[in-house]
Structure formats: structure tokens, C-alpha cells
């Protein structure tokens, strides 16, 4: 009996003993084995080692539409540092914007506006002209965040604007309350948390233009993040006072639940943070480290960290919810890609060609991945 004539359950059992390299080589034998081995059921066991079955820590599969074989290949390429580079859009100005990709639409800030650019499927590049412009600030946009129905932006004018997304959108809603620029904000499920240079954190809801609560921080607030469970949020300050810059707060009572870390140097402010799950938090800042905090432990502590090789401040981080971390630093506009299973940097991308430190150092502060 030929190999391809064996019953499916026997073939599945035989293939379960092969690793990803052997499966890939076997799929090149002929068309029939190629189509059979490309089935997700064949790669499910292998995918557990690479992708945790593709399920993120909050229980959702963000890549469910992509075949498991392709996902395993991409994950192994990440691990080996084999990554493709493309340039979807260029700017002649030296200003690096805040960026956020939503499907095939790129949102980016340009001075006081937030513009949207659609991806061209034929060339995999972005349209040159923006399709929509969200405006209203009297100063630069310091940070913005997307929800399913709104775009929320904070500006150097101290205002927070809530825009309805989509064509035919109505007027934006203005939330006033901060006396200085809004350095950071986050929004989930109608809840908005903002932090400002005026040393306060404010809690807002979409049903009112007045803050629901104001928390004095006694230090400049550089970063905030709402937990996926929506019951708590984290704040990061400039660390100019004699207390830890990282704190977890209760949303309903506006009370501090815990303080993270005690070994921060004076001035080691936390510039960006992101929740991977209700109990895992990634942070970065002036002390050049990316840190992973486990909030289930008592006391809560850092369980892993990655150091910027050039000893540069880290202004922003992003994660895919699985193994990949991207960080933006102040060193010549360098973006680093990390695999959490490794201690060394996976790949380096330079946003600008080096023209001297002063040309790019201050601009990267306004960049998010």
C-alpha cells in the first residue's frame, strides 16, 4: 500500500511523530501530500510549542484566519531573526508620529491632527493622501487611542477629544480638565483614563464631559493603561519623587491597590506600558529596560526584563499578545524587535538614517509602534 493510500487516522498518527522541519520537507514530495499536510489538524501539536495554539493570554485567537502551518513558519522565522522589511510610506519631515494600525487602516498623528491612510492590496503600500482627518486640538497631539467606535486623542493644549469613527461621523466631544498637556491616555468600553504633566490622573466616561474622579499623583504622569478586566488601571510617573513610579489603581474606588518595584533610580520614569492580560504588564522607560510584571504574585514583582543594548531610553512598546515585543528608543530612531523566549534583541530597524543624535533623539519621544 502506498503512503498516500493509508487511512487518514493512520496518517495523522504517523505525522504526529514529525517535527516542523520534517513536516515541511514531506509536504514537498507531491501535490497530494502537500494538501494533506497543510491541514490545521496536522500542525496543531507542533503549534503548541510555537504559538501556545495561537490563543493569547486573554483567551482570544487574533490570527485564527491564518493557517497553522503559515503561523508556525512565521513564528520560527521570528525566533531565527528572519524577517521581511518593507517601507509602506515615507515622510520628508523629521517628525515621527504616533501610529496605530487597525486592519488595513493606518492612523497617525501629524501635529494637531490625526490622519488615516488605507493599505493598497495590490502593492501592499499605503495611499499617499489621507482618507480622513480628525482635528480640533490647538496644539500637537501627544497621544491617541482607538476603540471600536471612537478615536480618543490628548493634546498639548490640555484637552481630550472623543471623535466618532467612520464616514458621516458627527462632531467630536471635548473633555476639558487638565491644566497642562495630556501625556498619556487609554480607553476601553466607554472608560477613559488620562494622565498629564499637571501631576493628575483623571477618570472619564463617554456619558459626561466632566471627569468622574481626579487622582493627585504628586509627579508628572507619563503613561497609563487599563487592565483587560476593566476593574483596574496602571500609572507610570516621572519618578522625580521618592516613591515608586509604578502603581495599580482600582477603577471604582480610585484607590491605590499596590506599588510595583522599589529599586527605581531617581528620574527613571515609566514612559509606556501595555497589559498583555489582567495579570501581566509590560513597561519601559528612562532606565533602558523592558520589564514584565506578574500581578498574581504576592508581592507583585518583575519576572523578566530585557535591556536596551545602547543604554538608551525606551519611549514606547507594543506586543502581539504572544511572543513578540517591539520597542522604540531614543538612539537614532532605532526600533528593536524582541522574542520573549530570548534575552537578546531579535532584529533592529532604523527609522531614520543616522544624521546626528540631536536630529532624532527628541523626535522618537512622539513615536508609538
Tab-separated table of C-alpha atoms in Angstrom:
chain	number	residue	atom	x	y	z
A	1	UNK	CA	0.000	0.000	0.000
A	2	UNK	CA	1.305	3.473	-0.912
A	3	UNK	CA	1.822	6.036	1.816
A	4	UNK	CA	-0.868	8.295	0.392
A	5	UNK	CA	-3.358	5.416	0.380
A	6	UNK	CA	-3.248	4.906	4.139
A	7	UNK	CA	-6.399	5.878	6.078
A	8	UNK	CA	-6.470	9.442	7.386
A	9	UNK	CA	-6.343	8.449	11.045
A	10	UNK	CA	-3.222	6.331	10.410
A	11	UNK	CA	-1.574	9.194	8.516
A	12	UNK	CA	-2.362	11.616	11.334
A	13	UNK	CA	-0.781	9.225	13.821
A	14	UNK	CA	2.385	8.847	11.732
A	15	UNK	CA	2.709	12.603	11.183
A	16	UNK	CA	2.323	13.266	14.907
A	17	UNK	CA	5.895	11.969	15.390
A	18	UNK	CA	7.414	14.542	12.995
A	19	UNK	CA	8.753	17.984	13.865
A	20	UNK	CA	8.034	21.095	11.833
A	21	UNK	CA	11.094	20.676	9.587
A	22	UNK	CA	10.183	17.086	8.661
A	23	UNK	CA	6.577	18.053	8.003
A	24	UNK	CA	7.689	20.870	5.704
A	25	UNK	CA	10.001	18.575	3.738
A	26	UNK	CA	7.393	15.840	3.454
A	27	UNK	CA	4.845	18.337	2.102
A	28	UNK	CA	7.142	18.906	-0.910
A	29	UNK	CA	7.000	15.269	-2.082
A	30	UNK	CA	3.871	15.580	-4.203
A	31	UNK	CA	0.630	17.542	-4.503
A	32	UNK	CA	-1.461	15.035	-2.559
A	33	UNK	CA	0.836	15.055	0.481
A	34	UNK	CA	1.140	18.837	0.213
A	35	UNK	CA	-2.626	19.352	0.500
A	36	UNK	CA	-2.939	16.759	3.264
A	37	UNK	CA	-0.088	18.105	5.411
A	38	UNK	CA	-1.327	21.686	5.061
A	39	UNK	CA	-4.379	20.827	7.170
A	40	UNK	CA	-4.532	22.553	10.539
A	41	UNK	CA	-5.109	19.265	12.365
A	42	UNK	CA	-1.630	18.086	11.300
A	43	UNK	CA	0.062	21.231	12.697
A	44	UNK	CA	-1.960	21.535	15.886
A	45	UNK	CA	0.530	19.637	18.039
A	46	UNK	CA	3.534	21.495	16.582
A	47	UNK	CA	1.762	24.833	17.012
A	48	UNK	CA	1.512	24.303	20.779
A	49	UNK	CA	5.277	24.693	21.085
A	50	UNK	CA	5.430	27.780	18.874
A	51	UNK	CA	2.150	29.593	19.383
A	52	UNK	CA	0.501	28.246	22.521
A	53	UNK	CA	-2.105	27.008	19.970
A	54	UNK	CA	-2.416	30.612	18.798
A	55	UNK	CA	-4.520	31.603	21.802
A	56	UNK	CA	-3.449	34.820	23.509
A	57	UNK	CA	-3.390	35.114	27.269
A	58	UNK	CA	-6.767	36.829	27.379
A	59	UNK	CA	-8.375	33.834	25.625
A	60	UNK	CA	-8.772	35.120	22.059
A	61	UNK	CA	-7.141	33.891	18.855
A	62	UNK	CA	-6.200	37.031	16.944
A	63	UNK	CA	-4.799	35.066	13.971
A	64	UNK	CA	-7.485	32.418	13.605
A	65	UNK	CA	-7.921	33.180	9.890
A	66	UNK	CA	-4.292	32.242	9.087
A	67	UNK	CA	-3.426	28.530	8.533
A	68	UNK	CA	-1.425	26.979	11.352
A	69	UNK	CA	1.410	25.930	9.035
A	70	UNK	CA	1.980	29.524	7.954
A	71	UNK	CA	1.822	30.738	11.529
A	72	UNK	CA	4.405	28.186	12.669
A	73	UNK	CA	6.693	29.228	9.818
A	74	UNK	CA	6.357	32.895	10.732
A	75	UNK	CA	6.972	32.157	14.421
A	76	UNK	CA	10.132	30.189	13.625
A	77	UNK	CA	11.354	32.975	11.356
A	78	UNK	CA	10.858	35.430	14.214
A	79	UNK	CA	12.818	33.143	16.506
A	80	UNK	CA	15.668	32.850	13.990
A	81	UNK	CA	15.639	36.549	13.138
A	82	UNK	CA	14.496	36.029	9.532
A	83	UNK	CA	12.113	38.947	8.953
A	84	UNK	CA	10.992	40.832	5.868
A	85	UNK	CA	11.435	44.566	5.634
A	86	UNK	CA	9.087	46.849	3.746
A	87	UNK	CA	8.621	50.608	3.528
A	88	UNK	CA	4.864	51.250	3.229
A	89	UNK	CA	5.035	55.042	3.478
A	90	UNK	CA	7.677	57.785	3.715
A	91	UNK	CA	7.735	61.324	5.046
A	92	UNK	CA	10.243	64.027	4.205
A	93	UNK	CA	9.770	65.718	7.570
A	94	UNK	CA	11.753	64.701	10.627
A	95	UNK	CA	8.681	64.439	12.854
A	96	UNK	CA	7.900	60.877	13.901
A	97	UNK	CA	4.162	60.445	14.531
A	98	UNK	CA	2.211	58.286	16.926
A	99	UNK	CA	0.995	55.283	14.931
A	100	UNK	CA	-1.703	52.671	15.273
A	101	UNK	CA	-2.752	50.084	12.700
A	102	UNK	CA	-6.370	48.927	12.617
A	103	UNK	CA	-6.821	46.225	9.990
A	104	UNK	CA	-5.951	47.839	6.657
A	105	UNK	CA	-6.094	51.403	8.005
A	106	UNK	CA	-3.138	53.270	9.495
A	107	UNK	CA	-3.894	56.068	11.981
A	108	UNK	CA	-1.100	58.557	12.618
A	109	UNK	CA	-0.776	61.948	14.231
A	110	UNK	CA	0.583	64.914	12.300
A	111	UNK	CA	0.945	67.981	14.530
A	112	UNK	CA	-2.608	68.834	15.733
A	113	UNK	CA	-4.399	66.272	13.509
A	114	UNK	CA	-4.807	62.507	13.312
A	115	UNK	CA	-4.911	61.212	9.724
A	116	UNK	CA	-5.921	57.837	8.277
A	117	UNK	CA	-4.290	56.006	5.356
A	118	UNK	CA	-5.659	52.883	3.646
A	119	UNK	CA	-3.470	49.990	2.591
A	120	UNK	CA	-3.319	49.220	-1.134
A	121	UNK	CA	-3.653	45.469	-1.556
A	122	UNK	CA	-2.006	45.406	-4.976
A	123	UNK	CA	1.295	46.876	-3.789
A	124	UNK	CA	0.981	46.400	-0.005
A	125	UNK	CA	1.711	50.103	0.375
A	126	UNK	CA	-0.345	52.926	1.792
A	127	UNK	CA	-2.231	55.547	-0.196
A	128	UNK	CA	-0.296	58.773	-0.294
A	129	UNK	CA	-3.232	61.042	0.587
A	130	UNK	CA	-5.169	60.648	3.862
A	131	UNK	CA	-8.735	59.395	3.620
A	132	UNK	CA	-9.890	61.115	6.827
A	133	UNK	CA	-8.548	63.791	9.151
A	134	UNK	CA	-9.511	64.089	12.821
A	135	UNK	CA	-8.822	67.631	14.043
A	136	UNK	CA	-9.762	70.003	16.843
A	137	UNK	CA	-6.664	70.406	19.017
A	138	UNK	CA	-4.931	73.777	19.298
A	139	UNK	CA	-1.596	72.085	19.911
A	140	UNK	CA	0.174	68.869	18.946
A	141	UNK	CA	-1.488	65.511	19.572
A	142	UNK	CA	0.511	63.923	22.409
A	143	UNK	CA	-1.274	60.559	22.335
A	144	UNK	CA	-4.344	58.906	20.835
A	145	UNK	CA	-6.079	55.559	21.228
A	146	UNK	CA	-8.638	53.684	19.117
A	147	UNK	CA	-11.778	51.890	20.249
A	148	UNK	CA	-14.376	50.106	18.123
A	149	UNK	CA	-16.448	53.260	17.726
A	150	UNK	CA	-14.258	56.188	18.767
A	151	UNK	CA	-10.859	57.810	18.422
A	152	UNK	CA	-9.743	59.486	21.646
A	153	UNK	CA	-6.855	61.968	21.493
A	154	UNK	CA	-4.999	64.026	24.082
A	155	UNK	CA	-3.141	67.185	23.153
A	156	UNK	CA	-0.580	69.668	24.381
A	157	UNK	CA	-3.486	72.100	24.895
A	158	UNK	CA	-4.663	70.000	27.868
A	159	UNK	CA	-7.797	68.828	26.063
A	160	UNK	CA	-9.121	65.354	25.312
A	161	UNK	CA	-11.197	64.950	22.154
A	162	UNK	CA	-13.516	61.999	21.515
A	163	UNK	CA	-14.203	61.531	17.780
A	164	UNK	CA	-16.769	59.158	16.291
A	165	UNK	CA	-15.109	56.842	13.797
A	166	UNK	CA	-16.288	56.156	10.250
A	167	UNK	CA	-17.700	58.227	7.451
A	168	UNK	CA	-20.568	60.529	8.224
A	169	UNK	CA	-19.252	60.894	11.760
A	170	UNK	CA	-20.646	63.654	13.921
A	171	UNK	CA	-18.942	66.393	15.913
A	172	UNK	CA	-16.267	65.499	18.402
A	173	UNK	CA	-16.814	65.729	22.151
A	174	UNK	CA	-14.355	67.788	24.173
A	175	UNK	CA	-13.242	66.754	27.659
A	176	UNK	CA	-11.527	69.622	29.488
A	177	UNK	CA	-9.913	69.410	32.869
A	178	UNK	CA	-6.140	69.150	32.649
A	179	UNK	CA	-4.135	72.336	33.084
A	180	UNK	CA	-1.162	71.124	31.013
A	181	UNK	CA	-0.513	68.703	28.153
A	182	UNK	CA	-2.117	65.264	28.244
A	183	UNK	CA	0.909	62.977	28.020
A	184	UNK	CA	-0.986	59.683	28.011
A	185	UNK	CA	-4.435	58.133	27.883
A	186	UNK	CA	-6.203	54.817	27.432
A	187	UNK	CA	-9.809	53.908	26.681
A	188	UNK	CA	-11.817	50.691	26.896
A	189	UNK	CA	-15.549	50.003	26.973
A	190	UNK	CA	-16.569	53.642	27.466
A	191	UNK	CA	-13.943	54.243	30.170
A	192	UNK	CA	-11.147	56.798	29.641
A	193	UNK	CA	-8.072	57.246	31.837
A	194	UNK	CA	-5.785	60.218	31.214
A	195	UNK	CA	-2.521	61.425	32.711
A	196	UNK	CA	-0.930	64.842	32.456
A	197	UNK	CA	2.106	66.932	33.223
A	198	UNK	CA	-0.111	68.726	35.768
A	199	UNK	CA	0.529	65.734	38.094
A	200	UNK	CA	-3.012	64.340	37.999
A	201	UNK	CA	-4.728	61.263	36.628
A	202	UNK	CA	-8.373	61.636	35.645
A	203	UNK	CA	-11.118	59.056	35.127
A	204	UNK	CA	-13.739	59.836	32.468
A	205	UNK	CA	-16.781	58.193	30.902
A	206	UNK	CA	-18.289	58.841	27.484
A	207	UNK	CA	-21.572	59.895	29.118
A	208	UNK	CA	-20.123	63.092	30.614
A	209	UNK	CA	-17.704	65.869	29.669
A	210	UNK	CA	-16.584	66.255	33.287
A	211	UNK	CA	-14.122	63.882	34.946
A	212	UNK	CA	-15.669	61.257	37.193
A	213	UNK	CA	-12.692	61.448	39.514
A	214	UNK	CA	-9.308	63.162	39.785
A	215	UNK	CA	-6.342	61.470	41.457
A	216	UNK	CA	-3.414	63.672	42.596
A	217	UNK	CA	-0.154	61.924	41.647
A	218	UNK	CA	2.392	64.453	43.017
A	219	UNK	CA	4.537	63.773	39.952
A	220	UNK	CA	4.224	64.114	36.191
A	221	UNK	CA	2.241	61.229	34.679
A	222	UNK	CA	3.894	59.711	31.613
A	223	UNK	CA	1.878	56.532	30.972
A	224	UNK	CA	-1.432	54.832	31.803
A	225	UNK	CA	-3.012	51.501	30.821
A	226	UNK	CA	-6.416	49.981	31.582
A	227	UNK	CA	-6.490	46.303	32.528
A	228	UNK	CA	-8.430	43.996	30.147
A	229	UNK	CA	-10.620	43.112	33.135
A	230	UNK	CA	-11.638	46.836	33.322
A	231	UNK	CA	-11.506	46.721	37.128
A	232	UNK	CA	-8.088	48.369	37.493
A	233	UNK	CA	-5.542	50.510	35.679
A	234	UNK	CA	-1.805	51.195	35.924
A	235	UNK	CA	0.026	54.527	36.006
A	236	UNK	CA	3.668	55.397	35.387
A	237	UNK	CA	5.169	58.674	36.588
A	238	UNK	CA	8.413	60.566	36.020
A	239	UNK	CA	9.979	59.182	39.241
A	240	UNK	CA	11.112	62.639	40.346
A	241	UNK	CA	9.908	61.996	43.897
A	242	UNK	CA	10.965	59.436	46.496
A	243	UNK	CA	8.367	56.796	45.651
A	244	UNK	CA	7.936	54.104	43.020
A	245	UNK	CA	6.662	55.382	39.664
A	246	UNK	CA	4.521	52.265	39.010
A	247	UNK	CA	1.128	51.864	40.696
A	248	UNK	CA	-2.052	49.841	40.179
A	249	UNK	CA	-5.388	51.554	40.925
A	250	UNK	CA	-8.969	50.422	41.459
A	251	UNK	CA	-11.285	51.923	38.836
A	252	UNK	CA	-14.400	52.223	41.010
A	253	UNK	CA	-12.825	53.450	44.268
A	254	UNK	CA	-9.855	55.330	42.731
A	255	UNK	CA	-7.648	53.776	45.414
A	256	UNK	CA	-4.102	52.507	45.026
A	257	UNK	CA	-4.133	48.698	45.098
A	258	UNK	CA	-0.376	48.093	45.006
A	259	UNK	CA	3.015	49.554	44.164
A	260	UNK	CA	5.304	47.757	41.697
A	261	UNK	CA	9.024	47.684	42.373
A	262	UNK	CA	11.152	49.610	44.830
A	263	UNK	CA	14.568	49.790	43.140
A	264	UNK	CA	13.875	52.543	40.595
A	265	UNK	CA	16.545	55.226	40.389
A	266	UNK	CA	15.513	58.843	40.750
A	267	UNK	CA	14.420	60.050	37.309
A	268	UNK	CA	13.795	56.524	35.953
A	269	UNK	CA	10.302	57.409	34.745
A	270	UNK	CA	7.979	54.885	33.084
A	271	UNK	CA	7.212	56.197	29.586
A	272	UNK	CA	4.951	53.448	28.206
A	273	UNK	CA	3.105	50.339	29.357
A	274	UNK	CA	0.746	47.718	27.957
A	275	UNK	CA	-1.330	44.945	29.552
A	276	UNK	CA	-0.913	41.516	27.960
A	277	UNK	CA	-3.556	40.030	30.265
A	278	UNK	CA	-5.279	41.062	33.515
A	279	UNK	CA	-2.246	39.774	35.428
A	280	UNK	CA	0.696	40.581	33.095
A	281	UNK	CA	2.003	44.092	32.477
A	282	UNK	CA	4.877	45.240	30.232
A	283	UNK	CA	6.620	48.559	30.988
A	284	UNK	CA	9.555	50.577	29.661
A	285	UNK	CA	11.138	53.940	30.352
A	286	UNK	CA	14.191	56.047	31.042
A	287	UNK	CA	16.087	53.244	32.806
A	288	UNK	CA	16.529	51.421	29.416
A	289	UNK	CA	14.719	48.221	30.496
A	290	UNK	CA	11.596	46.439	29.264
A	291	UNK	CA	10.041	44.702	32.266
A	292	UNK	CA	7.356	42.035	32.543
A	293	UNK	CA	5.378	42.198	35.798
A	294	UNK	CA	3.271	39.330	37.166
A	295	UNK	CA	0.367	40.781	39.172
A	296	UNK	CA	-0.682	37.366	40.532
A	297	UNK	CA	2.380	37.106	42.777
A	298	UNK	CA	2.393	38.452	46.304
A	299	UNK	CA	4.218	40.743	46.428
A	300	UNK	CA	3.874	41.669	42.762
A	301	UNK	CA	7.267	41.631	41.114
A	302	UNK	CA	9.161	41.746	37.835
A	303	UNK	CA	9.573	38.223	36.436
A	304	UNK	CA	11.644	39.052	33.344
A	305	UNK	CA	13.457	42.005	31.813
A	306	UNK	CA	15.220	42.957	28.588
A	307	UNK	CA	17.901	45.663	28.435
A	308	UNK	CA	18.393	48.132	25.596
A	309	UNK	CA	21.936	47.367	24.298
A	310	UNK	CA	22.831	51.022	23.655
A	311	UNK	CA	21.712	52.123	27.129
A	312	UNK	CA	19.070	54.387	25.575
A	313	UNK	CA	15.717	55.430	26.965
A	314	UNK	CA	12.754	53.389	25.720
A	315	UNK	CA	9.829	55.591	24.788
A	316	UNK	CA	7.271	53.059	23.569
A	317	UNK	CA	6.494	49.341	23.444
A	318	UNK	CA	3.921	47.111	21.779
A	319	UNK	CA	3.242	43.386	21.862
A	320	UNK	CA	1.316	40.885	19.739
A	321	UNK	CA	-0.012	39.166	22.871
A	322	UNK	CA	2.140	36.116	22.230
A	323	UNK	CA	5.947	36.191	21.910
A	324	UNK	CA	6.851	39.394	20.052
A	325	UNK	CA	7.699	42.788	21.597
A	326	UNK	CA	8.574	45.949	19.666
A	327	UNK	CA	10.301	48.879	21.372
A	328	UNK	CA	11.239	52.375	20.216
A	329	UNK	CA	14.324	54.055	21.683
A	330	UNK	CA	15.985	57.466	21.682
A	331	UNK	CA	19.094	56.143	19.910
A	332	UNK	CA	18.989	57.379	16.277
A	333	UNK	CA	15.336	56.387	15.904
A	334	UNK	CA	16.069	52.687	16.464
A	335	UNK	CA	13.167	50.224	16.710
A	336	UNK	CA	14.014	46.832	18.204
A	337	UNK	CA	12.090	43.584	17.827
A	338	UNK	CA	12.304	41.113	20.708
A	339	UNK	CA	11.246	37.496	21.180
A	340	UNK	CA	10.261	36.910	24.810
A	341	UNK	CA	11.819	33.446	24.663
A	342	UNK	CA	15.249	35.041	24.117
A	343	UNK	CA	17.280	37.538	26.092
A	344	UNK	CA	18.945	39.170	23.075
A	345	UNK	CA	17.344	41.542	20.577
A	346	UNK	CA	15.912	39.757	17.538
A	347	UNK	CA	16.146	42.496	14.896
A	348	UNK	CA	16.903	46.219	14.609
A	349	UNK	CA	15.112	48.680	12.306
A	350	UNK	CA	16.366	52.248	11.876
A	351	UNK	CA	13.580	54.767	11.367
A	352	UNK	CA	15.967	57.450	10.143
A	353	UNK	CA	19.409	57.227	8.568
A	354	UNK	CA	21.820	58.486	11.253
A	355	UNK	CA	22.324	62.257	10.912
A	356	UNK	CA	23.449	63.037	14.403
A	357	UNK	CA	21.806	62.331	17.711
A	358	UNK	CA	20.092	65.686	18.075
A	359	UNK	CA	18.149	65.240	14.815
A	360	UNK	CA	16.214	62.236	16.028
A	361	UNK	CA	16.551	61.828	19.780
A	362	UNK	CA	13.750	64.232	20.678
A	363	UNK	CA	11.502	63.113	17.830
A	364	UNK	CA	11.322	59.457	18.848
A	365	UNK	CA	9.619	60.573	22.039
A	366	UNK	CA	6.464	61.045	19.952
A	367	UNK	CA	6.517	57.579	18.367
A	368	UNK	CA	4.388	54.543	19.160
A	369	UNK	CA	4.542	51.199	17.333
